[in-house]
Short mmCIF file of C-alpha atoms in Angstrom, two decimals:
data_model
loop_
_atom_site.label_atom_id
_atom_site.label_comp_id
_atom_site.label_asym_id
_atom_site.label_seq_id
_atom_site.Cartn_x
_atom_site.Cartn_y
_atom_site.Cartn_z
CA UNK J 6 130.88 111.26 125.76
CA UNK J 7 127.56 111.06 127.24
CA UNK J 8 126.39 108.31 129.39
CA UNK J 9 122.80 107.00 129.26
CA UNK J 10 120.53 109.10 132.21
CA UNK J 11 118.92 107.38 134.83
CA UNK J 12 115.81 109.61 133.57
CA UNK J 13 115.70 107.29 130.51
CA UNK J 14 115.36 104.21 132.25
CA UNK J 15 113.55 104.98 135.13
CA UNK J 16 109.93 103.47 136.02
CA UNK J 17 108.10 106.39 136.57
CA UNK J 18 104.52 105.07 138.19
CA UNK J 19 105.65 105.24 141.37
CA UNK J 20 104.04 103.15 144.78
CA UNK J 21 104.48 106.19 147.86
CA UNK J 22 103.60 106.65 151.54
CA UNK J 23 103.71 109.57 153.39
CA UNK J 24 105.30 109.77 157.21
CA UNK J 25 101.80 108.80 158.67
CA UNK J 26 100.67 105.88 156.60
CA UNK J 27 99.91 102.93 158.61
CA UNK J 28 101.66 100.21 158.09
CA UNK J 29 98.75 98.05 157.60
CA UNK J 30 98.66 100.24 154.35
CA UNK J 31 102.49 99.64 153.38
CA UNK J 32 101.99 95.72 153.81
CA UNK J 33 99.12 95.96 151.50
CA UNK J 34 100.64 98.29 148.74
CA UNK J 35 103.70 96.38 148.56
CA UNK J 36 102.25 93.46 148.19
CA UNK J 37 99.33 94.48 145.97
CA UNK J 38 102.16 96.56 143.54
CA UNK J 39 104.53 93.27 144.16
CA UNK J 40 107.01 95.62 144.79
CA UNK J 41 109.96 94.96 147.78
CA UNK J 42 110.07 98.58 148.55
CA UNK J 43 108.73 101.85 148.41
CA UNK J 44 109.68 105.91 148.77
CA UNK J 45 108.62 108.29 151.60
CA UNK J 46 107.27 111.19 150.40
CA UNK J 47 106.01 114.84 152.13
CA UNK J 48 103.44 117.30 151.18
CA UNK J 49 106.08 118.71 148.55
CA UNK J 50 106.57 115.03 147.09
CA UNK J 51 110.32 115.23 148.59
CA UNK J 52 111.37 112.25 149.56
CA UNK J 53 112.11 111.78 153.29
CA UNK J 54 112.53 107.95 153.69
CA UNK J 55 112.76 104.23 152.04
CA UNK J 56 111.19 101.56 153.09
CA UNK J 57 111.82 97.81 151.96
CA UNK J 58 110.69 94.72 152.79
CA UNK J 59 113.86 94.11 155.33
CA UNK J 60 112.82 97.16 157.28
CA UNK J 61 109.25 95.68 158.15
CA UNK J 62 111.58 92.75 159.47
CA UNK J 63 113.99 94.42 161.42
CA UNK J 64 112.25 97.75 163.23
CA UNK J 65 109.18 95.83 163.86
CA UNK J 66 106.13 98.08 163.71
CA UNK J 67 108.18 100.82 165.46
CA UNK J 68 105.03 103.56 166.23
CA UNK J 69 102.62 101.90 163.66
CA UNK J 70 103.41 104.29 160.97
CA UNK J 71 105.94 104.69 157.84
CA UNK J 72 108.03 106.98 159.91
CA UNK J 73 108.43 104.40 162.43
CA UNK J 74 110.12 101.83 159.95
CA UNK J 75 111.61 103.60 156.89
CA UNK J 76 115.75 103.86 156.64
CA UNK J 77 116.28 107.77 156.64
CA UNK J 78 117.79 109.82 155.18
CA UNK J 79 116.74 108.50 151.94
CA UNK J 80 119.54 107.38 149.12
CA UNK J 81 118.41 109.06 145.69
CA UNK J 82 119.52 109.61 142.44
CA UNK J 83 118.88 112.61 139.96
CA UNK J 84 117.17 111.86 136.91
CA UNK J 85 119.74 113.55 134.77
CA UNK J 86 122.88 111.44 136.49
CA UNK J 87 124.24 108.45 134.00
CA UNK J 88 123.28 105.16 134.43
CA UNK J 89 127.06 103.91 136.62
CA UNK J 90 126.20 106.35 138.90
CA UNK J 91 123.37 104.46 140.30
CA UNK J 92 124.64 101.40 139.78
CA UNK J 93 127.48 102.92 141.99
CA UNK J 94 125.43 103.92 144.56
CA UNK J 95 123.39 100.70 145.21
CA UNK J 96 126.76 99.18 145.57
CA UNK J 97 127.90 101.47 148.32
CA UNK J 98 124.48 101.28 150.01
CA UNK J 99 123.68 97.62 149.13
CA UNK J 100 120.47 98.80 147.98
CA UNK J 101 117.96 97.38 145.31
CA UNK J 102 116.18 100.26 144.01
CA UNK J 103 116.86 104.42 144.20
CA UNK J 104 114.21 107.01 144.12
CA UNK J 105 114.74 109.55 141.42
CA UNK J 106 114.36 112.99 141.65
CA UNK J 107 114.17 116.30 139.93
CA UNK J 108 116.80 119.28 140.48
CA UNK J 109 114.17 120.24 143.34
CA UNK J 110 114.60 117.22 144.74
CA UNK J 111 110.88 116.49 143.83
CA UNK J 112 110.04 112.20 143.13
CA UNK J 113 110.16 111.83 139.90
CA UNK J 114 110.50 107.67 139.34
CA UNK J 115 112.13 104.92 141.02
CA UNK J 116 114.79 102.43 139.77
CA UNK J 117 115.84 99.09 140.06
CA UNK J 118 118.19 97.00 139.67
CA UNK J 119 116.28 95.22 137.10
CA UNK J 120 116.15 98.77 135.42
CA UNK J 121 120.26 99.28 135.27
CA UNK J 122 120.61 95.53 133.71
CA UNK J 123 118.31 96.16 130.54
CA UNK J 124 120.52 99.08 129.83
CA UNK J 125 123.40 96.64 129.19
CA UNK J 126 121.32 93.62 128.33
CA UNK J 127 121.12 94.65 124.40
CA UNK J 128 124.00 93.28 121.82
CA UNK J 129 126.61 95.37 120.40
CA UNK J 130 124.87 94.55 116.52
CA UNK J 131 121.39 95.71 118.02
CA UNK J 132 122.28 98.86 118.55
CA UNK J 133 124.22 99.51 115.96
CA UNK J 134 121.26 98.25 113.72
CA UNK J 135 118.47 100.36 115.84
CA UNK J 136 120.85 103.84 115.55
CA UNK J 137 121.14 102.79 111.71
CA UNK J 138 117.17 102.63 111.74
CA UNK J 139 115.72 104.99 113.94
CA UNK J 140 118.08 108.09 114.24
CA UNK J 141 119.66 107.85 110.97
CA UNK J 142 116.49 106.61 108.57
CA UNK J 143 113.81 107.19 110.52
CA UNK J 144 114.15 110.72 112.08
CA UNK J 145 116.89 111.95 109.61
CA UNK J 146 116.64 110.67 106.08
CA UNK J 147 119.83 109.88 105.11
CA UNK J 148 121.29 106.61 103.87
CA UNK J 149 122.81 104.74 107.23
CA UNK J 150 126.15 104.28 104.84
CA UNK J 151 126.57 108.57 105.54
CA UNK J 152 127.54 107.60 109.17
CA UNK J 153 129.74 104.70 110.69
CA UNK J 154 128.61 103.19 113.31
CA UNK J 155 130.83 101.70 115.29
CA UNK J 156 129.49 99.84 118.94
CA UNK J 157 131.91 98.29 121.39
CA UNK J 158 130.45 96.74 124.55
CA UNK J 159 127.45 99.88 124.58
CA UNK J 160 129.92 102.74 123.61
CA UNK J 161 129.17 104.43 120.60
CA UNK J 162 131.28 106.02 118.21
CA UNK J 163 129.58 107.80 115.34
CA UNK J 164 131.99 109.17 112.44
CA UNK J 165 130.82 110.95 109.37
CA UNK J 166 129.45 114.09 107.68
CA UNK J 167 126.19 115.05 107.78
CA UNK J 168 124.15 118.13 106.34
CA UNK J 169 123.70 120.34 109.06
CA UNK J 170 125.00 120.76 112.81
CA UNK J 171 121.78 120.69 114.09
CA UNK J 172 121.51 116.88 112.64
CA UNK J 173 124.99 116.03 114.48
CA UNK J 174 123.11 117.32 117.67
CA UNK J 175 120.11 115.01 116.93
CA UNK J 176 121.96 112.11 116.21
CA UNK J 177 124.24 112.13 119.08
CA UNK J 178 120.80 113.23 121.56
CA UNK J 179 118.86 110.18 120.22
CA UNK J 180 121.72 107.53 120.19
CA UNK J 181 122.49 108.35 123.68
CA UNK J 182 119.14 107.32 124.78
CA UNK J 183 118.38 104.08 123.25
CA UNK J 184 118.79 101.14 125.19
CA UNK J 185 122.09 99.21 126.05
CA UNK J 186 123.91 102.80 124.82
CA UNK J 187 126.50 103.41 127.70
CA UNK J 188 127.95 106.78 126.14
CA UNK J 189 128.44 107.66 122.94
CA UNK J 190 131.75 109.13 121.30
CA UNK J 191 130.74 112.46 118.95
CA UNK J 192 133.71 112.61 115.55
CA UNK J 193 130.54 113.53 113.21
CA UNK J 194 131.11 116.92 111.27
CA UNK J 195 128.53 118.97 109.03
CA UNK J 196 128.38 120.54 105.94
CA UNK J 197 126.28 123.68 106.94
CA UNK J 198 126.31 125.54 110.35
CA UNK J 199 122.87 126.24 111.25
CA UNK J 200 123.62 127.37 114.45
CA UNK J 201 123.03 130.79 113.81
CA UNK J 202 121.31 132.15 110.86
CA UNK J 203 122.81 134.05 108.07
CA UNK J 204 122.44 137.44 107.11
CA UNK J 205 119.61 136.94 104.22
CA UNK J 206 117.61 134.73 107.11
CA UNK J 207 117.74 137.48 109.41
CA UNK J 208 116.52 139.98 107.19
CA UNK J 209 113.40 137.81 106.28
CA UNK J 210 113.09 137.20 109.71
CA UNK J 211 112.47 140.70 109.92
CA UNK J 212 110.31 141.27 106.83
CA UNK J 213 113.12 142.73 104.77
CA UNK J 214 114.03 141.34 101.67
CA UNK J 215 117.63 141.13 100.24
CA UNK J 216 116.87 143.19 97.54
CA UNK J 217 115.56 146.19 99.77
CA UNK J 218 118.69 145.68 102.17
CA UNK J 219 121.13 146.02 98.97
CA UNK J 220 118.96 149.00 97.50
CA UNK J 221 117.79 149.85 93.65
#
């Protein structure tokens, strides 16, 4: 199964200071982006800090700067972790919003809490209806009766046959990232392997012909 990725639901215009922004310059960001919080970022966009709304409350205006205030080191979230596991970790922290980040560590988006509850916020019949639409009409052609669908509380199950393995691959890639889909459950099977191509393919691929491969 394959849980929906934090990279999917992420916002990813993101409000930043660096270590020497004034504070002056927070204030006026977070309350010009109406945002409670905001990432710490260095010259490499790496994040090095957080700082919310409580932190202004509690530290003060430590030296004047972001680096004075912000809660370090920073909690984060890679873009390619499924959605529970940030939910999980704004638990343990008792945080309201996660930077994300790249396998370099590199900002990438932020999100919230707000973020993690529109995941789950679609019904069990509109996502059954919006895989029947877009992944199986839409992108593959083929009647939404070749597949059941089957949607229990955001976990997909898809069971059928369809044409090719490369459209098993597609329809279990696109399902897994609409909205409200928790994981989905792969029992599809395929007519054709496409994986690799056959013999006859190669040789065109190459500019020979079956009839010159088999001879006069």
């Amino acid at each position: 199964m394959k849980a929906t990725s934090i990279g999917a639901v992420m916002v990813g215009d993101v409000v930043t200071a660096d270590r020497d922004t004034p504070l002056r310059d927070v204030v006026r960001r977070l309350r010009d982006h109406r945002v409670s919080g905001l990432p710490v970022i260095d010259e490499d966009d790496r994040v090095v800090g957080v700082i919310a709304e409580r932190d202004l409350v509690l530290r003060g205006s430590g030296d004047g700067t972001a680096a004075g205030v912000m809660s370090a080191p920073a909690v984060t979230v890679h873009a390619e972790a499924p959605v529970p596991e940030a939910a999980r970790l704004m638990a343990e922290h008792g945080v309201k919003r996660l930077p994300v980040v790249d396998e370099e560590d590199r900002l990438v988006g932020m999100v919230t809490r707000r973020e993690l509850l529109q995941v789950f916020l679609s019904s069990d019949d509109d996502i059954r209806r919006e895989i029947s639409r877009k992944v199986l009409t839409d992108t593959l052609g083929v009647p939404a009766r070749a597949v059941d669908i089957a949607v229990h509380d955001g976990v997909v199950t898809l069971t059928g046959q369809l044409e090719r393995r490369s459209d098993t691959a597609v329809a279990v890639g696109m399902t897994s990232r609409l909205g409200g889909v928790v994981s989905v459950l792969d029992q599809l099977s395929y007519r054709v392997d496409d994986s690799h191509p056959r013999p006859a393919e190669e040789a065109a691929l190459h500019g020979v012909t079956d009839d010159y491969v088999s001879g006069p």
